[in-house]
Tab-separated table of C-alpha atoms (C1' of nucleotides) in Angstrom:
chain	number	residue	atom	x	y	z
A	1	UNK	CA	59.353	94.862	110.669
A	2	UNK	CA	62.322	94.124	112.661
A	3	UNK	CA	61.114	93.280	116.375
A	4	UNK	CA	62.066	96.081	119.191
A	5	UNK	CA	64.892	95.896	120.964
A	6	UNK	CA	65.208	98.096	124.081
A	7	UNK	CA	68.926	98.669	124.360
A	8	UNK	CA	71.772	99.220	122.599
A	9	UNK	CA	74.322	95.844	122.825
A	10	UNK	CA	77.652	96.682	123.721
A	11	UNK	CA	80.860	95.072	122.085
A	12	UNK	CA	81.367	92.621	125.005
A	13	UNK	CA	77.727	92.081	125.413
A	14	UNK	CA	78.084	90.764	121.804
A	15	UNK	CA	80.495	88.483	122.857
A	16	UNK	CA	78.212	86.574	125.617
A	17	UNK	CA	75.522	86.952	123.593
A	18	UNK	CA	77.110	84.859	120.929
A	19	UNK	CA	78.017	82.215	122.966
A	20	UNK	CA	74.447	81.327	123.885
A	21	UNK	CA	72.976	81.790	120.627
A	22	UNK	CA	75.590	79.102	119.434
A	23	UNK	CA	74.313	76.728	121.879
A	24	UNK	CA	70.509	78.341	122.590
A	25	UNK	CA	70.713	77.533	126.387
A	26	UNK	CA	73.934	77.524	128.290
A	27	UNK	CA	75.277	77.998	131.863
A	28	UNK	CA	77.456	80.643	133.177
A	29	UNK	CA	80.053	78.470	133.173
A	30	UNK	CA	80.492	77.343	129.781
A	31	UNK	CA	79.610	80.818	128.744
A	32	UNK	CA	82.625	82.140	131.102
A	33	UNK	CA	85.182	78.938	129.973
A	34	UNK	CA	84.608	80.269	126.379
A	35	UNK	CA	85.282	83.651	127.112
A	36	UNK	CA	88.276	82.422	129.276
A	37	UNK	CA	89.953	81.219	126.757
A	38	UNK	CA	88.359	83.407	123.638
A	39	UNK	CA	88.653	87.202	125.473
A	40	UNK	CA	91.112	86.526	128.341
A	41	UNK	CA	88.294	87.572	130.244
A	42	UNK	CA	88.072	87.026	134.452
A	43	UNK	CA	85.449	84.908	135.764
A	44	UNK	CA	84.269	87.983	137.430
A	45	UNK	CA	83.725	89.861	133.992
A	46	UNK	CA	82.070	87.431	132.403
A	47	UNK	CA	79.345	87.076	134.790
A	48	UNK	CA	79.036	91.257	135.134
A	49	UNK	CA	77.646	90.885	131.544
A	50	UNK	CA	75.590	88.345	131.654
A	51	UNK	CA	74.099	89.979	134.882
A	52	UNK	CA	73.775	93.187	132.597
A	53	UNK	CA	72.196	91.312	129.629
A	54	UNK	CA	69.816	89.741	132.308
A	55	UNK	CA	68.960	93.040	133.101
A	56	UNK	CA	68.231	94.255	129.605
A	57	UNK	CA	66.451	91.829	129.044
A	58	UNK	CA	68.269	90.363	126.602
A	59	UNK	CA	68.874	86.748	127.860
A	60	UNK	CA	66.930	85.132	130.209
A	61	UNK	CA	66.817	82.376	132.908
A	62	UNK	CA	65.461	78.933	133.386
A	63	UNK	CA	66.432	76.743	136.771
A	64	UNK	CA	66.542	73.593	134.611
A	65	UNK	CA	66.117	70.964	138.297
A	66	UNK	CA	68.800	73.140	140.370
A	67	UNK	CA	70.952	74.999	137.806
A	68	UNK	CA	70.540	78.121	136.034
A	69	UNK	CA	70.384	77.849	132.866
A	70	UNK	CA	70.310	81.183	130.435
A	71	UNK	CA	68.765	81.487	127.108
A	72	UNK	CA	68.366	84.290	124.809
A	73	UNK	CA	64.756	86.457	124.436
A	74	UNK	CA	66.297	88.031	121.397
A	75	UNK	CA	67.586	86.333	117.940
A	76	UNK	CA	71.030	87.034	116.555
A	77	UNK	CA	69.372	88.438	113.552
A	78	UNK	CA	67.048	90.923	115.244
A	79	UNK	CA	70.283	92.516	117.329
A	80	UNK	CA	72.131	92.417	114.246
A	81	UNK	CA	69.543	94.518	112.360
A	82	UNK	CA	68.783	96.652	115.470
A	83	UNK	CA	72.693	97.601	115.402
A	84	UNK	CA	72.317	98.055	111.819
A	85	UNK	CA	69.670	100.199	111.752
A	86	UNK	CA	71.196	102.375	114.174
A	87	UNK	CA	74.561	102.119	112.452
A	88	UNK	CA	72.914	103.354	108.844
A	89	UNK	CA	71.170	106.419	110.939
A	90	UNK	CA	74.625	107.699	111.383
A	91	UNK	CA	75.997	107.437	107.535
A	92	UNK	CA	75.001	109.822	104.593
A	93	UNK	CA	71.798	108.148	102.932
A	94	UNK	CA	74.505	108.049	99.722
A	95	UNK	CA	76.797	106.254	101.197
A	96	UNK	CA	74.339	103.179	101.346
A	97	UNK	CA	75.333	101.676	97.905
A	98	UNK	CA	78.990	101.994	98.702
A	99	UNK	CA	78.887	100.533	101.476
A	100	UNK	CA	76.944	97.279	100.881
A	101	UNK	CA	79.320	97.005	97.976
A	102	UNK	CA	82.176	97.137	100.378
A	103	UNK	CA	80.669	94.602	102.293
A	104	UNK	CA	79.552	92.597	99.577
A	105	UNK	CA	83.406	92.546	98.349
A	106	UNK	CA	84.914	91.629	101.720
A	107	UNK	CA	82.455	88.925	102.321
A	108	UNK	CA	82.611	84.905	102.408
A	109	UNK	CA	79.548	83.758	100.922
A	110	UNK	CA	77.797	80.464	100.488
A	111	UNK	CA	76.425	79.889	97.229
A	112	UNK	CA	72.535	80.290	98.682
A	113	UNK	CA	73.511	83.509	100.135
A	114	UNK	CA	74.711	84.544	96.279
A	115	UNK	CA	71.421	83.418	94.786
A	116	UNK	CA	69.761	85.312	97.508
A	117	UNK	CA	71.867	88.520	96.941
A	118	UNK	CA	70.822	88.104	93.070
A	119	UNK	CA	67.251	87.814	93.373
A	120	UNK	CA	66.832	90.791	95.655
A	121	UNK	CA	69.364	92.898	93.812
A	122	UNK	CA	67.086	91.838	90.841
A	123	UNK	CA	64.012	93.851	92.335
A	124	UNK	CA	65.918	96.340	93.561
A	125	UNK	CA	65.951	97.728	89.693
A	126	UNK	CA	62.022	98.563	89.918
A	127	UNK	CA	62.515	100.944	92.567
A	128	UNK	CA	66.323	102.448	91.637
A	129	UNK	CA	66.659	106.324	91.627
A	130	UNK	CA	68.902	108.293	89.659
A	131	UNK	CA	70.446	110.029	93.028
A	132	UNK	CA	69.854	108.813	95.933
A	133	UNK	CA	69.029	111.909	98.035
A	134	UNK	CA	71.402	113.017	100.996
A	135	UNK	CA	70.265	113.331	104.394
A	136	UNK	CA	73.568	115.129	106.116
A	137	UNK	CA	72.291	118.723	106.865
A	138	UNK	CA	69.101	119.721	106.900
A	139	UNK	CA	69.344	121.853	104.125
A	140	UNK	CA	70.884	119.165	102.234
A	141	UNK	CA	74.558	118.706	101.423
A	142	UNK	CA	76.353	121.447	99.718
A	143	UNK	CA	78.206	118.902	97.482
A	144	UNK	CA	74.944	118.135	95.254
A	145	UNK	CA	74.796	122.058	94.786
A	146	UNK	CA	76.339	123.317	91.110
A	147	UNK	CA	79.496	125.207	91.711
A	148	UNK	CA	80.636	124.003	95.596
A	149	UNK	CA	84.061	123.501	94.367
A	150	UNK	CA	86.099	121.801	97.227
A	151	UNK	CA	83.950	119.118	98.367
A	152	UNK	CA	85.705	116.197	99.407
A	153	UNK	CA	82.621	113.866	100.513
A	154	UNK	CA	82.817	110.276	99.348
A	155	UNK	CA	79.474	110.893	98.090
A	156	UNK	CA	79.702	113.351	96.328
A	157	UNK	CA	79.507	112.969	92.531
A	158	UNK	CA	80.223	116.157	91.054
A	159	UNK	CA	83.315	116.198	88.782
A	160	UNK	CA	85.509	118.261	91.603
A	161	UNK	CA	85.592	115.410	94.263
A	162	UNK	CA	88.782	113.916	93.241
A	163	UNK	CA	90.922	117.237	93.132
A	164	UNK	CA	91.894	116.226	96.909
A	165	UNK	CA	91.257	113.050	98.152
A	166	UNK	CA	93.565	112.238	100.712
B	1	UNK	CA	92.981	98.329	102.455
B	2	UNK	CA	91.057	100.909	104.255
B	3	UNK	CA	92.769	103.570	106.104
B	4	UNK	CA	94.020	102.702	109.701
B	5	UNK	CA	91.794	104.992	112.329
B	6	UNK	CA	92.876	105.100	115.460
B	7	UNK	CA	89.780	105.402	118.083
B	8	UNK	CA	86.308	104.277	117.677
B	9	UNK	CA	83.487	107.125	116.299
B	10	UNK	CA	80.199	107.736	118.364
B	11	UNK	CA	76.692	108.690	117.041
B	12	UNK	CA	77.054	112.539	118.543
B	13	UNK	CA	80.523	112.767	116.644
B	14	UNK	CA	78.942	111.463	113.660
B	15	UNK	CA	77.191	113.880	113.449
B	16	UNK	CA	79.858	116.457	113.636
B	17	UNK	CA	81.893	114.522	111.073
B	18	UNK	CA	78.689	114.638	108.849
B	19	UNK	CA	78.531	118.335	109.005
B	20	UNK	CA	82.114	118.800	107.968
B	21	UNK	CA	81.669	116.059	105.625
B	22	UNK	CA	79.200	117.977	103.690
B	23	UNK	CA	81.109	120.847	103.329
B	24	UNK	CA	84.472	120.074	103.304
B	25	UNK	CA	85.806	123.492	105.247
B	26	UNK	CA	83.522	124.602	108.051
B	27	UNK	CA	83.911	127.131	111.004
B	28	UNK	CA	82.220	126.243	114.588
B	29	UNK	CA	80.006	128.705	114.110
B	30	UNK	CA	78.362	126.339	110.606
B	31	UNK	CA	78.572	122.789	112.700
B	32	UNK	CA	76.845	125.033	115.835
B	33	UNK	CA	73.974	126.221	113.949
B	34	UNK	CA	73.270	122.495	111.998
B	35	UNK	CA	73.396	120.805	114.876
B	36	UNK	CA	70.967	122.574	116.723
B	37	UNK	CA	68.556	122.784	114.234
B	38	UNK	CA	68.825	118.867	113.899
B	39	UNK	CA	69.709	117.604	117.056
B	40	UNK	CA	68.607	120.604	119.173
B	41	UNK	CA	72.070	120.495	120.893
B	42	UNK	CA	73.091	123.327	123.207
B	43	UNK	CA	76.271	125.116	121.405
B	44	UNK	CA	78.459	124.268	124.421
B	45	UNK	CA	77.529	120.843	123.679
B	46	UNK	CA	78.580	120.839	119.940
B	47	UNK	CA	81.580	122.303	121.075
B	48	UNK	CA	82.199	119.338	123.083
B	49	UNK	CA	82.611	116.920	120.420
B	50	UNK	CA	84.207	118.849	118.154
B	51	UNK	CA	86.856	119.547	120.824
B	52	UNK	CA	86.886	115.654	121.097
B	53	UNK	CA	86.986	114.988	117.943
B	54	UNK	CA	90.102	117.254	116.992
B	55	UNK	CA	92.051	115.255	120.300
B	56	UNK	CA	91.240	112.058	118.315
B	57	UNK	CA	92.822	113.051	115.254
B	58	UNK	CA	89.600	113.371	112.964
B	59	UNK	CA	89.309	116.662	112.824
B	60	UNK	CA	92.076	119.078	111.867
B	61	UNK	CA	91.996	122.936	112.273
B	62	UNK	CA	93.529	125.103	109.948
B	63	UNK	CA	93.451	129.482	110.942
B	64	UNK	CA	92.332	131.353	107.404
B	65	UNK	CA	93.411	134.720	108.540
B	66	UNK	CA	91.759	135.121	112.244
B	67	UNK	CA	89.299	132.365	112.186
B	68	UNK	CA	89.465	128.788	112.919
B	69	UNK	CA	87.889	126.219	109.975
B	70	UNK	CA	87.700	122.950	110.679
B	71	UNK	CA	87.843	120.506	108.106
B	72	UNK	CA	87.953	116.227	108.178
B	73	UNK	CA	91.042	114.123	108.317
B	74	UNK	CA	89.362	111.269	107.530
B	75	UNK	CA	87.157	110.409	105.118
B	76	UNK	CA	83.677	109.392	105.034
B	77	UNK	CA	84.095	105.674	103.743
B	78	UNK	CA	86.413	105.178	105.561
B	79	UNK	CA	85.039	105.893	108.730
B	80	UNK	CA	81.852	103.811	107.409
B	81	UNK	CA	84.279	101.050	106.982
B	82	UNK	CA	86.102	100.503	109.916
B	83	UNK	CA	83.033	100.858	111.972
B	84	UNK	CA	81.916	98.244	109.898
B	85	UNK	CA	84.596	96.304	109.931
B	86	UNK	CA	84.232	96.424	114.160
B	87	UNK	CA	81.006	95.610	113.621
B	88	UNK	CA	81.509	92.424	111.761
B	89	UNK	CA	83.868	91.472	114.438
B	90	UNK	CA	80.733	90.502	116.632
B	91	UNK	CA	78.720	89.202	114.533
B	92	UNK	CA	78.592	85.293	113.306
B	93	UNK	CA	80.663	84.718	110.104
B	94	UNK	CA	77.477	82.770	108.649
B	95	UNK	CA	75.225	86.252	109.436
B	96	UNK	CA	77.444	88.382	107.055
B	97	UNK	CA	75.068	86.973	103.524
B	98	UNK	CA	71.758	87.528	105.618
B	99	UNK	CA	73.281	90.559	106.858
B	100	UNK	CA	73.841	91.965	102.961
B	101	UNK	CA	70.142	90.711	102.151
B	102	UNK	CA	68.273	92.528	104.717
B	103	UNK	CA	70.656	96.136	103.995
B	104	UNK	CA	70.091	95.128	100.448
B	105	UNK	CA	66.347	94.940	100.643
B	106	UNK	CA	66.059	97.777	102.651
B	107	UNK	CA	67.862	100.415	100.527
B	108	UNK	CA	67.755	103.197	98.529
B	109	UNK	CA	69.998	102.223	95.661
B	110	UNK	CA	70.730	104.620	92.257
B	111	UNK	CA	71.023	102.422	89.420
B	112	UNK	CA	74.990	103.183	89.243
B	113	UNK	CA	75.155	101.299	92.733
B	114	UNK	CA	73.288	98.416	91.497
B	115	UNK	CA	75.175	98.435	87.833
B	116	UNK	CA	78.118	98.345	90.646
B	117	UNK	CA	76.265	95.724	93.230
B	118	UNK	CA	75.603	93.424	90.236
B	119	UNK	CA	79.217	93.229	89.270
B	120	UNK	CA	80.463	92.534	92.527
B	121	UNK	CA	78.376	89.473	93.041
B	122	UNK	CA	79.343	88.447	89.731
B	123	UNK	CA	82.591	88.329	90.985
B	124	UNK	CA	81.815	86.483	94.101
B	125	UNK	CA	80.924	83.343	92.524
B	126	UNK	CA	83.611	82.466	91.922
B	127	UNK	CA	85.069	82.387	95.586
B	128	UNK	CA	81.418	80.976	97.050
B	129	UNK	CA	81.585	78.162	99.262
B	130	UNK	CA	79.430	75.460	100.619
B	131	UNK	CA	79.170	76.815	103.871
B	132	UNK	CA	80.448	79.327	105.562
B	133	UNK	CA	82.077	78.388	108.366
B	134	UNK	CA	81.293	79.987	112.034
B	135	UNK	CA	83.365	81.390	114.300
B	136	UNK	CA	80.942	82.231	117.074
B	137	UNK	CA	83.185	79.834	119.427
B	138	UNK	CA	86.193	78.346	119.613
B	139	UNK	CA	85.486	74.964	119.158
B	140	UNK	CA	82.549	76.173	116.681
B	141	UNK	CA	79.065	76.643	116.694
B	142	UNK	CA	77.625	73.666	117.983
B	143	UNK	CA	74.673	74.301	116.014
B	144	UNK	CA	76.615	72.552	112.747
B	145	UNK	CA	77.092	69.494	114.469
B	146	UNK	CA	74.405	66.846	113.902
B	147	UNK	CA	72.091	65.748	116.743
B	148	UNK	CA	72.382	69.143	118.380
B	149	UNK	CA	68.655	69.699	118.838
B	150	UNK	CA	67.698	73.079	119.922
B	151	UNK	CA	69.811	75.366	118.381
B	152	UNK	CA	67.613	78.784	117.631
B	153	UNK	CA	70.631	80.351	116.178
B	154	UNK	CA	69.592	82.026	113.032
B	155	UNK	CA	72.331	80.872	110.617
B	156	UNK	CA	71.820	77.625	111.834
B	157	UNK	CA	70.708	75.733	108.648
B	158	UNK	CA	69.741	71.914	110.212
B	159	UNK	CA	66.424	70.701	109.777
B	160	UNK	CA	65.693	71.893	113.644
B	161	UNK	CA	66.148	75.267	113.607
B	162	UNK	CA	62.322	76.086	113.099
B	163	UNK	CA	61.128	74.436	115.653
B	164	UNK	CA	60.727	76.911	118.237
B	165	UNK	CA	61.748	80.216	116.677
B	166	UNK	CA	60.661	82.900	118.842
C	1	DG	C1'	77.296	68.305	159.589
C	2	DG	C1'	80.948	71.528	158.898
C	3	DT	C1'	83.862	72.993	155.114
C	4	DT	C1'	84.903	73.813	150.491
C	5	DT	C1'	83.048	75.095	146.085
C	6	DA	C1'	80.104	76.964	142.631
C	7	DA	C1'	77.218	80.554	141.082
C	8	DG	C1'	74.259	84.494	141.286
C	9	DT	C1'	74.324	89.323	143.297
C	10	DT	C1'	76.505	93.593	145.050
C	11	DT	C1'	79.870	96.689	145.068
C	12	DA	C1'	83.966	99.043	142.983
C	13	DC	C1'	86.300	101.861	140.052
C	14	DA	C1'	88.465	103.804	135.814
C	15	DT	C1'	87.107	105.316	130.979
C	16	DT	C1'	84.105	106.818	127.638
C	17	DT	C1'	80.092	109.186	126.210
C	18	DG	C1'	76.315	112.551	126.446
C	19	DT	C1'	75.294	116.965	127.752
C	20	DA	C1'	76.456	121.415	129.166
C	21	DA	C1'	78.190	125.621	131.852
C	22	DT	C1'	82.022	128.554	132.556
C	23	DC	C1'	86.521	130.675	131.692
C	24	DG	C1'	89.874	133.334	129.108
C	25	DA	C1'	91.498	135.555	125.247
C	26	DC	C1'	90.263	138.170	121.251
C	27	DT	C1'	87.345	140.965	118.546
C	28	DT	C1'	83.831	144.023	117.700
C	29	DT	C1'	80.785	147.653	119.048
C	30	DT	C1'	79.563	151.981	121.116
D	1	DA	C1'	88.714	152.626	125.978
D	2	DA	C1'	85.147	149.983	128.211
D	3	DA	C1'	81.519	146.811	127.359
D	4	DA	C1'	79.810	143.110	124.968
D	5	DG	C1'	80.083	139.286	122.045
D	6	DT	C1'	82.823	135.145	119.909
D	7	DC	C1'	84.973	131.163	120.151
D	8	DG	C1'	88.290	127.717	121.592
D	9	DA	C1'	89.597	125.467	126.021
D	10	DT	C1'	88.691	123.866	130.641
D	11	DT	C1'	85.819	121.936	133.949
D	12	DA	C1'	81.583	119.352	135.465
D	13	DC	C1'	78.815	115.653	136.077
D	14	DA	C1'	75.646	111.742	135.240
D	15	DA	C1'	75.081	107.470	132.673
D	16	DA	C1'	77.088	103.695	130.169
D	17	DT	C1'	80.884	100.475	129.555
D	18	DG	C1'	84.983	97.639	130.595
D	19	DT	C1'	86.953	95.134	134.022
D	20	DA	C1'	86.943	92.768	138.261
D	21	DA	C1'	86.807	91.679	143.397
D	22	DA	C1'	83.923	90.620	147.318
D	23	DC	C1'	79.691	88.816	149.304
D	24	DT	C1'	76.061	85.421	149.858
D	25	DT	C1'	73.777	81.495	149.506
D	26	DA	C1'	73.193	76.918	148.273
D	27	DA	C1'	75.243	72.603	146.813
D	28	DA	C1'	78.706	69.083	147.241
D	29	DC	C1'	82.172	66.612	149.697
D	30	DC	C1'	84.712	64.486	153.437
DNA sequence: GGTTTAAGTTTACATTTGTAATCGACTTTT
DNA sequence: AAAAGTCGATTACAAATGTAAACTTAAACC
């Protein structure tokens, strides 16, 4: 189980957030001469966020002798599967495949994260389904119905969906 | 490459977008009743977004005799990808394989989308490198450098990086 | 030791998002 | 035809987000 997180991160949230997880504790200053140069970002703006992510309890501080020094309480991979988790609630349970193939395609991978990818995708077979069920509408999406003849879903599989894809 | 869109989606237009998605052509009346069934939104509310969602260009309306139908300009995957393409704008380059693993591992998948999957990552191997490289920072993540100590970052892969994991 | 400087905290303000009521123009009903 | 209902459009308003200046306090410097 992924570990709680309270709050959603926002894009430039992501951005300080990144900056002390490549360096586990930092000062507001490096953190704002990186996103000086990086985002164009003001001083000013830089520490807002921070401030925020303070707040949410995202990063922390430490007064290291007479410095601040922030840290994060969170790891880059429990944000990024928070986000993701939240991301996949919005997208049609069929979509699921498509997508990690998309990503899989655009991707720069090491050769560990390949074996990785193969020995998971190896299990995956015990528990495959012949259609994976959608979750759009509550009464579930017209386009798995017989006879809905101008579906243009992505995910749908009937025989009609490429009559009019834009 | 994927279909320019113009503004970014939120989770209450997703779900408008899902509704039309499902059913290609649908009237206010359709998204108004799903909506509240699933979300428990207040009609005025639905209205909201669709409103919104026709000013951002997703949504295009179309008068069949006297009543309005709504149907989608874009399409699902694409939607799914540019979101995820903004996504993987904040994350750490070296996160993307992990990333894969943990949707990977946590999917429904038919056996079409891992016939597909498998392919892919056939594919990949050829492109695999040693490391990815990680663009966190400008001048990199400091956690590849050797003799950086406490770096919690989870795609860092020295020998330190379990030492104090939360 | 008073002044400049650095850094955390407060305040500011425009946009976007979530959530919804109300208005205005048609349509339908009686 | 007047009343009532529909439905898209307009307005409302609080919370979140992007962006930043101003304030405050403590440290450093001359």
């Amino acid at each position: 189980m992924v570990a709680e997180i309270e709050h959603k991160i926002t894009d430039s949230e992501w951005e300080v957030m990144r900056v002390v997880w490549a360096q586990n504790k930092v000062t507001s200053k490096e953190i704002i001469e990186v996103l000086q140069q990086k985002k164009d970002w003001k001083p000013a703006t830089t520490k807002t966020f921070i401030g925020r992510l303070v707040n949410k309890g995202m990063l922390e501080t430490e007064t290291e002798g007479k410095k601040y020094l922030y840290s994060s309480k969170v790891s880059e991979g429990d944000i990024i599967k928070s986000s993701l988790n939240d991301f996949y609630n919005n997208i049609c349970s069929r979509e699921v495949g498509n997508t990690i193939a998309y990503l899989l395609s655009n991707a720069t991978l090491s050769f560990k994260d390949i074996d990785i990818l193969e020995k998971i995708l190896e299990t995956k077979k015990k528990d495959a389904v012949e259609e994976v069920p959608c979750n759009c509408v509550p009464g579930q999406c017209k386009c798995s119905e017989h006879g809905y003849s101008n579906c243009n879903s992505d995910h749908c599989n009937s025989n009609h969906s490429n009559e009019h894809q834009g």
